[in-house]
CSV table of C-alpha atoms and ligand atoms in Angstrom, one decimal:
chain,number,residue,atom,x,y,z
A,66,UNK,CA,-9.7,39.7,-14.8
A,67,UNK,CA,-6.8,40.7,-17.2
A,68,UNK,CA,-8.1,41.9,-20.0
A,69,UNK,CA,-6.4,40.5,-23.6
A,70,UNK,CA,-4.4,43.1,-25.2
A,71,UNK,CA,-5.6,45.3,-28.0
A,72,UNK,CA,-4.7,44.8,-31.1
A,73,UNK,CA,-1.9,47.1,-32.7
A,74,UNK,CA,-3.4,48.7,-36.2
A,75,UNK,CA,-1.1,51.2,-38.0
A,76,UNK,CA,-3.4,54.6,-39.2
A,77,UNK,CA,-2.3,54.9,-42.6
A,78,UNK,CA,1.0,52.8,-42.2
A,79,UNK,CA,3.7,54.4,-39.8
A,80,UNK,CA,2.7,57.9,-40.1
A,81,UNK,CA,4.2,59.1,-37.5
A,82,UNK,CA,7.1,58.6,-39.0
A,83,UNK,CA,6.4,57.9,-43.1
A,84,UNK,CA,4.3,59.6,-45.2
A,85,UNK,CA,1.0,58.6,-44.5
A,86,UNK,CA,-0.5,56.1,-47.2
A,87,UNK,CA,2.8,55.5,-48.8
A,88,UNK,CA,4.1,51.9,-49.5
A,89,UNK,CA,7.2,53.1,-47.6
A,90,UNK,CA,5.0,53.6,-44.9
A,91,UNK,CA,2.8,50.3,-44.8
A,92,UNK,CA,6.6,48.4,-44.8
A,93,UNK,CA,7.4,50.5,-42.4
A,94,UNK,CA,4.7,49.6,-40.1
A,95,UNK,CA,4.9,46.0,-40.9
A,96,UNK,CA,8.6,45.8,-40.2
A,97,UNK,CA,8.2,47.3,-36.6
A,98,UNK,CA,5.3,44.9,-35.5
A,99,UNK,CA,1.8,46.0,-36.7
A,100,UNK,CA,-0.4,43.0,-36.7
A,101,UNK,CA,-3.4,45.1,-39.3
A,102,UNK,CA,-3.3,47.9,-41.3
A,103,UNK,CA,-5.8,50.7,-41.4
A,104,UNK,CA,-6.4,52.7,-44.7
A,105,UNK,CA,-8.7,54.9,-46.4
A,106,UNK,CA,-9.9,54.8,-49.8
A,107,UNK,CA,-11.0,56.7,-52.6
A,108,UNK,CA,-12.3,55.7,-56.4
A,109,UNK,CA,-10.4,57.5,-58.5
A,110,UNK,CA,-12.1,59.3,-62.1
A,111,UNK,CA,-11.0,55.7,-64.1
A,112,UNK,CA,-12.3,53.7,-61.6
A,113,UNK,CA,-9.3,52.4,-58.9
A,114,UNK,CA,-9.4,52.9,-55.5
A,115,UNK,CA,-6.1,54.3,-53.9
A,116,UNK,CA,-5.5,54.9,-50.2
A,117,UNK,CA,-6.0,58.8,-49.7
A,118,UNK,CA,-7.4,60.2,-47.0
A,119,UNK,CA,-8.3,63.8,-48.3
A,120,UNK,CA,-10.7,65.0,-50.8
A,121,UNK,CA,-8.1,66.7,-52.6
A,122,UNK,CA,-4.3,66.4,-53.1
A,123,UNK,CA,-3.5,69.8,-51.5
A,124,UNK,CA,-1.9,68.7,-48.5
A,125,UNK,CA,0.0,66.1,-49.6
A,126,UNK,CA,0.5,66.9,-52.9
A,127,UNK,CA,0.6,70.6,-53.1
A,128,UNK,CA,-2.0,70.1,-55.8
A,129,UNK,CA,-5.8,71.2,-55.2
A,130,UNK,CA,-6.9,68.5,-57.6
A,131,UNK,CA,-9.8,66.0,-55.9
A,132,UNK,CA,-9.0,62.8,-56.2
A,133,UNK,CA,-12.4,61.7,-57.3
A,134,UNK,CA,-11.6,63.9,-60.6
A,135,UNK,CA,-8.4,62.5,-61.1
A,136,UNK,CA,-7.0,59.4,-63.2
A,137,UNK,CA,-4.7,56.6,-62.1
A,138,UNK,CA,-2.0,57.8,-63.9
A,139,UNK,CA,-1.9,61.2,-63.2
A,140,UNK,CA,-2.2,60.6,-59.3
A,141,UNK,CA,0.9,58.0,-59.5
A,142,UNK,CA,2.8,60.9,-61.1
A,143,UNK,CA,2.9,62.8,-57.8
A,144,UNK,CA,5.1,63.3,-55.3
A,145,UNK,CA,3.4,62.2,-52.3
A,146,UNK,CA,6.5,61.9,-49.7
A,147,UNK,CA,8.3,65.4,-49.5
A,148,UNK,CA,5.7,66.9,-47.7
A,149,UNK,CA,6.5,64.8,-44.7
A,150,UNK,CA,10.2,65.6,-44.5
A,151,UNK,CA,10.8,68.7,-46.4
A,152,UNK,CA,14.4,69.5,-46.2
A,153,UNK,CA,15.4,65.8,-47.1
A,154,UNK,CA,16.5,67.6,-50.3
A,155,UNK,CA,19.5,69.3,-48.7
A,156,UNK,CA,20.5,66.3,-46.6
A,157,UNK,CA,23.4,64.5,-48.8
A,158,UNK,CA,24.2,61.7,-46.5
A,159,UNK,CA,20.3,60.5,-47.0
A,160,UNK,CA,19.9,56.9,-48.2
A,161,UNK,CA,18.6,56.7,-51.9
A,162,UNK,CA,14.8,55.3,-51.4
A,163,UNK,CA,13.0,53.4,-53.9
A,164,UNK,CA,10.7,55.6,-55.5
A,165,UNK,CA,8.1,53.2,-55.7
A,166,UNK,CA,7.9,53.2,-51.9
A,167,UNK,CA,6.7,56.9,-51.6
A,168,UNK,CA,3.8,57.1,-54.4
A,169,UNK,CA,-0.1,56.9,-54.3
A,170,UNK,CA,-0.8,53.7,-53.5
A,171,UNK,CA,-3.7,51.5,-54.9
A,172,UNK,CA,-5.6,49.5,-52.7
A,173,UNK,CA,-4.6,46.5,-54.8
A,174,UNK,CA,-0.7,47.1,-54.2
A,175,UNK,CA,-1.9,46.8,-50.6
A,176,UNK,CA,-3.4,43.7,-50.4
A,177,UNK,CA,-0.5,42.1,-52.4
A,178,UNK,CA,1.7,43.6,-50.0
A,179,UNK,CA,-0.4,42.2,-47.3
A,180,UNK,CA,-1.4,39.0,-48.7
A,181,UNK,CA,2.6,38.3,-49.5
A,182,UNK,CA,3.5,39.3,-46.1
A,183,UNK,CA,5.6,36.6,-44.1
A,184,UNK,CA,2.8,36.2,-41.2
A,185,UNK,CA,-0.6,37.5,-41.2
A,186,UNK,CA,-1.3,41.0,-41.0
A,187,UNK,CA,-5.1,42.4,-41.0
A,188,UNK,CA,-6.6,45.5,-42.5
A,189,UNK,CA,-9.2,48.2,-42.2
A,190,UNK,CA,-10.4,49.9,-44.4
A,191,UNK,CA,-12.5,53.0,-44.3
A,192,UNK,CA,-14.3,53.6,-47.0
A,193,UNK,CA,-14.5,58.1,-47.2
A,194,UNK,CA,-18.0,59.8,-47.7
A,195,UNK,CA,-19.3,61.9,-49.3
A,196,UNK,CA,-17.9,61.4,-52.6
A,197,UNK,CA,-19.4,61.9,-55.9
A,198,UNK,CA,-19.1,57.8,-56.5
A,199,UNK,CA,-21.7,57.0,-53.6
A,200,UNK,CA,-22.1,53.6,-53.1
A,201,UNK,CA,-19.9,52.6,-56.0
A,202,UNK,CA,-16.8,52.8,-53.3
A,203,UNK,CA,-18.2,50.0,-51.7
A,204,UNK,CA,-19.0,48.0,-54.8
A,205,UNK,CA,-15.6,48.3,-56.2
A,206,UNK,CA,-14.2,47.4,-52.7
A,207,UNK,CA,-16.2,44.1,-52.4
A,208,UNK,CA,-15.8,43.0,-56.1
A,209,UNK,CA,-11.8,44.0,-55.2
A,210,UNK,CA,-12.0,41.9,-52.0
A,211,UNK,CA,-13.5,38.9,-54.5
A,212,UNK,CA,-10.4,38.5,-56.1
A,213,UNK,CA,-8.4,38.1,-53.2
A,214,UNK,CA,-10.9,35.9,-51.5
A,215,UNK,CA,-11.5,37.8,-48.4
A,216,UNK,CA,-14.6,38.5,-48.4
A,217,UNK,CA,-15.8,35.1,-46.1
A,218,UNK,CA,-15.6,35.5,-42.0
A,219,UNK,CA,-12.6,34.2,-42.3
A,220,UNK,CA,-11.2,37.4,-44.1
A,221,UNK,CA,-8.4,39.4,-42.9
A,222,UNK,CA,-10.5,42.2,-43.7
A,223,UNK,CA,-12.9,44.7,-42.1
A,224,UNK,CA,-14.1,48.0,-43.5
A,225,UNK,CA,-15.0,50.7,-41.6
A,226,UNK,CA,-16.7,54.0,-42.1
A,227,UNK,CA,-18.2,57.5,-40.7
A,228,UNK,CA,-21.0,56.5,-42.8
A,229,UNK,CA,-23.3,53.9,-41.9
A,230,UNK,CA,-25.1,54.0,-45.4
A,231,UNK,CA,-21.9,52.5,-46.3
A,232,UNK,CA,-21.7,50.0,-44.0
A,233,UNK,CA,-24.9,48.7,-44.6
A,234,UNK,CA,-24.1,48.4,-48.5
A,235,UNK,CA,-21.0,46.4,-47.5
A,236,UNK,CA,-23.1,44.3,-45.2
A,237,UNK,CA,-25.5,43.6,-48.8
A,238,UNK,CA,-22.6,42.8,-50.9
A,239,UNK,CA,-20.3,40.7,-48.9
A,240,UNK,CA,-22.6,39.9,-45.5
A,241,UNK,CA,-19.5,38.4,-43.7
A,242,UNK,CA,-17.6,40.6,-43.5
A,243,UNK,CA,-16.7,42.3,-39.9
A,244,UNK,CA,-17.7,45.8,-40.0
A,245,UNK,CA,-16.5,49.1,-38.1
A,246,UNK,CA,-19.2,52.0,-37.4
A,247,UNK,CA,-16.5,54.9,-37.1
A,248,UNK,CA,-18.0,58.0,-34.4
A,249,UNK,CA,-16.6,61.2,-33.2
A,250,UNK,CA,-19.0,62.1,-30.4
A,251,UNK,CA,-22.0,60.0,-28.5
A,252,UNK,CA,-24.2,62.0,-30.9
A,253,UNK,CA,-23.1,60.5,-33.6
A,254,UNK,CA,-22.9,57.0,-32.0
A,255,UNK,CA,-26.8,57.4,-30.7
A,256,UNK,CA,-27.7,58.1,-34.3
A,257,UNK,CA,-26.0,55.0,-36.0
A,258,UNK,CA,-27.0,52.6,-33.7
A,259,UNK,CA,-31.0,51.9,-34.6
A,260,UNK,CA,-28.9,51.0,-38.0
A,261,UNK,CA,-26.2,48.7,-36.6
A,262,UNK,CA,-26.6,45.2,-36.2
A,263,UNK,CA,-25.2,43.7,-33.0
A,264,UNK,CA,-22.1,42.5,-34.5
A,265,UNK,CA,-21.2,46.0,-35.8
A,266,UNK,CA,-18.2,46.6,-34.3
A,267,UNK,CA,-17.7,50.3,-32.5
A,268,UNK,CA,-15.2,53.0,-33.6
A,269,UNK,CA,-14.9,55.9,-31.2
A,270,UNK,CA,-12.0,58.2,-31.8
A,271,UNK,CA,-9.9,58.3,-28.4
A,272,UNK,CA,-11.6,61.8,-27.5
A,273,UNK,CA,-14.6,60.6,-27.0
A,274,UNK,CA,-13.3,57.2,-25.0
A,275,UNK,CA,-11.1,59.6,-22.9
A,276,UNK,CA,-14.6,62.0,-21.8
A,277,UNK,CA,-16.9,58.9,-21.6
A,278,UNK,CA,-15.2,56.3,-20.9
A,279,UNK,CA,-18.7,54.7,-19.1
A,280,UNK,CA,-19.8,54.4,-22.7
A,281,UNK,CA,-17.4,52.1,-23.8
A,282,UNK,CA,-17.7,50.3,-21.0
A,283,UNK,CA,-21.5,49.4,-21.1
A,284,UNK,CA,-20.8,49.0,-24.8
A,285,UNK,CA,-18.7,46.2,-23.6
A,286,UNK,CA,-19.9,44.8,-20.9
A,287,UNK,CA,-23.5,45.5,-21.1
A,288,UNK,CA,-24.0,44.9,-24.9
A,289,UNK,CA,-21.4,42.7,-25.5
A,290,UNK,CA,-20.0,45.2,-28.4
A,291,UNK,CA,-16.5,45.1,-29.7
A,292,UNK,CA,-15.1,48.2,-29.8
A,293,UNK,CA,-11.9,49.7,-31.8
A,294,UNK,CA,-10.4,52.9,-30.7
A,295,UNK,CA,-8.7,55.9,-32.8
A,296,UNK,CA,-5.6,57.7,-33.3
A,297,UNK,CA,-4.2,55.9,-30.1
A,298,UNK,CA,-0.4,57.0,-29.6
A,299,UNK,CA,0.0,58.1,-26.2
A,300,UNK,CA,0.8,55.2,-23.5
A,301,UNK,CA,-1.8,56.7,-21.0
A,302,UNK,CA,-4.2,56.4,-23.6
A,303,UNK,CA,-3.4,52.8,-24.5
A,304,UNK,CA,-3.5,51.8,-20.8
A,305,UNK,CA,-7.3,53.0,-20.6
A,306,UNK,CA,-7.8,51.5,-24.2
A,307,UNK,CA,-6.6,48.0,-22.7
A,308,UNK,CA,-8.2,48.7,-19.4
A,309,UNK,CA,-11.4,49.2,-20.9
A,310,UNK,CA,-11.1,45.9,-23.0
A,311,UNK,CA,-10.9,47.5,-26.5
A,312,UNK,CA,-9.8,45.2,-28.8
A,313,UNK,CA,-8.1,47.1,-31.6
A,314,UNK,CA,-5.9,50.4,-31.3
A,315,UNK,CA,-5.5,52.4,-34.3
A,316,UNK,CA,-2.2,54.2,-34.2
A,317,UNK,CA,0.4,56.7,-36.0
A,318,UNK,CA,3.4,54.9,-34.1
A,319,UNK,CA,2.5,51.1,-34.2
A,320,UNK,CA,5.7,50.1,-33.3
A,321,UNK,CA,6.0,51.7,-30.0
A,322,UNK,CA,2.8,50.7,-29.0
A,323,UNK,CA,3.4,47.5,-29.8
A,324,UNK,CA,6.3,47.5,-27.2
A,325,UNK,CA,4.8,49.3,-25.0
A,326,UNK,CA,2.1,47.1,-25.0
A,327,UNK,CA,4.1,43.8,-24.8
A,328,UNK,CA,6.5,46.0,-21.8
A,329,UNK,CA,3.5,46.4,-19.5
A,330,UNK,CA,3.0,42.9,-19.5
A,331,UNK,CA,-0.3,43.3,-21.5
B,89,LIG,O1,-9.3,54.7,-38.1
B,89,LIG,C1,-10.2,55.6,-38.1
B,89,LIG,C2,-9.6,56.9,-38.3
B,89,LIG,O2,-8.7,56.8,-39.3
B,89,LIG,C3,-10.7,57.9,-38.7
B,89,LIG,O3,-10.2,59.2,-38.9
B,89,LIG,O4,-9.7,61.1,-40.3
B,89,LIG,O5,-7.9,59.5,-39.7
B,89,LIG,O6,-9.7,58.8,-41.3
B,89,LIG,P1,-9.3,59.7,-40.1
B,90,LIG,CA1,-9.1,56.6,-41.6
């Protein structure tokens, strides 16, 4: 039987080649054929959740403020971009780039973005724990979501986390919405799942499809789970991904997934 082909979800917008979580990136990843885009989120000191993945700002920031300390403002005065290409400085042939496009993004700027997109794009969104808000992340999300209107099954929305204290809170607040239980390892996985419902979809990371790939399958075929797989960027691991009858990849390279994907006749 062919199997339908995954779909193509871009990790934190085109990171491969954008710096992650940017606007630039998230355009980026649209403009080269992602069909969702995956974020994480974080509720800032006056309440507004941006897309960050770390606790603090260290790495992409050079500042060892956390995030969870920090205000709106003061996060938007960063430069979030330089990190990824560092000696942009002394190119003097490099485009001018709207600075708007390389700052800390709010998760409302996103769903704009996606919302005024030209075709339908989907996201995910993982929600990062521990943080000092707790369960306030999720209510913030879902009263976010609420504005937008996407918080019905018909929603181009799904959140996902590591936590699944968090997922059931979403599943409280807004109870049709899809949701994504995030694991590393089948330890993890055998301790979410007496807390799952069936329609919780699965999240391994691509280590852990790669050594036990029988898992997934029986996941599948046995349980009749849907499963999303992450960071997905090389072509052998998108074959298995597709072979296995994932139905989401989450990748740094959308784009060349995408063609790869559509190449092999997928
Ligand atoms: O999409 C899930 C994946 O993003 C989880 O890992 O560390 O990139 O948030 P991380
Ligand atoms: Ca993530």
């Amino acid at each position: 039987m062919v199997k339908p082909r995954p779909q193509v979800v871009a990790h934190r917008g085109a990171s491969a080649v954008k710096a992650e979580h940017t606007l630039g990136a998230y355009v980026a990843a649209l403009d080269d054929g992602a069909e969702a885009l995956e974020c994480d989120v974080r509720l800032t000191a006056d309440g507004h959740l941006v897309c960050v993945h770390d606790r603090s700002m260290r790495r992409t920031a050079s500042r060892a403020d956390v995030v969870s300390a920090m205000e709106l403002a003061d996060l938007e005065s960063l430069d979030v971009s330089s990190w990824k290409t560092p000696w942009a400085e002394m190119d003097d042939e490099r485009p001018d780039t709207d600075p708007e496009l390389g700052k800390v993004l709010t998760l409302r700027r996103l769903l704009e973005t996606v919302a005024d997109y030209h075709r339908p794009v989907e996201l995910a969104i993982e929600t990062k724990h521990p943080t000092r808000y707790a369960g306030l992340v999720e209510k913030r999300l879902v009263e976010l979501l609420e504005e937008f209107g996407w918080t019905g099954a018909d929603a181009p929305v799904r959140v996902m986390s590591f936590s699944w204290l968090a997922l059931r809170r979403v599943r409280r607040l807004a109870p049709d919405l899809d949701l994504v239980m995030l694991v590393e390892n089948r330890q993890q996985w055998y301790r979410a799942k007496p807390f799952l419902e069936p329609d919780a979809v699965a999240g391994p990371g691509i280590e852990l499809v790669r050594e036990h790939p029988d898992l997934v399958r029986r996941m599948i075929e046995l349980h009749g789970r849907r499963v999303h797989c992450w960071v997905v960027n090389e072509p052998d691991d998108v074959e298995l991904c597709r072979d296995l009858g994932i139905e989401a990849v989450i990748t740094d390279t959308p784009g060349a997934v995408g063609r790869h994907l559509a190449g092999s006749g997928a």
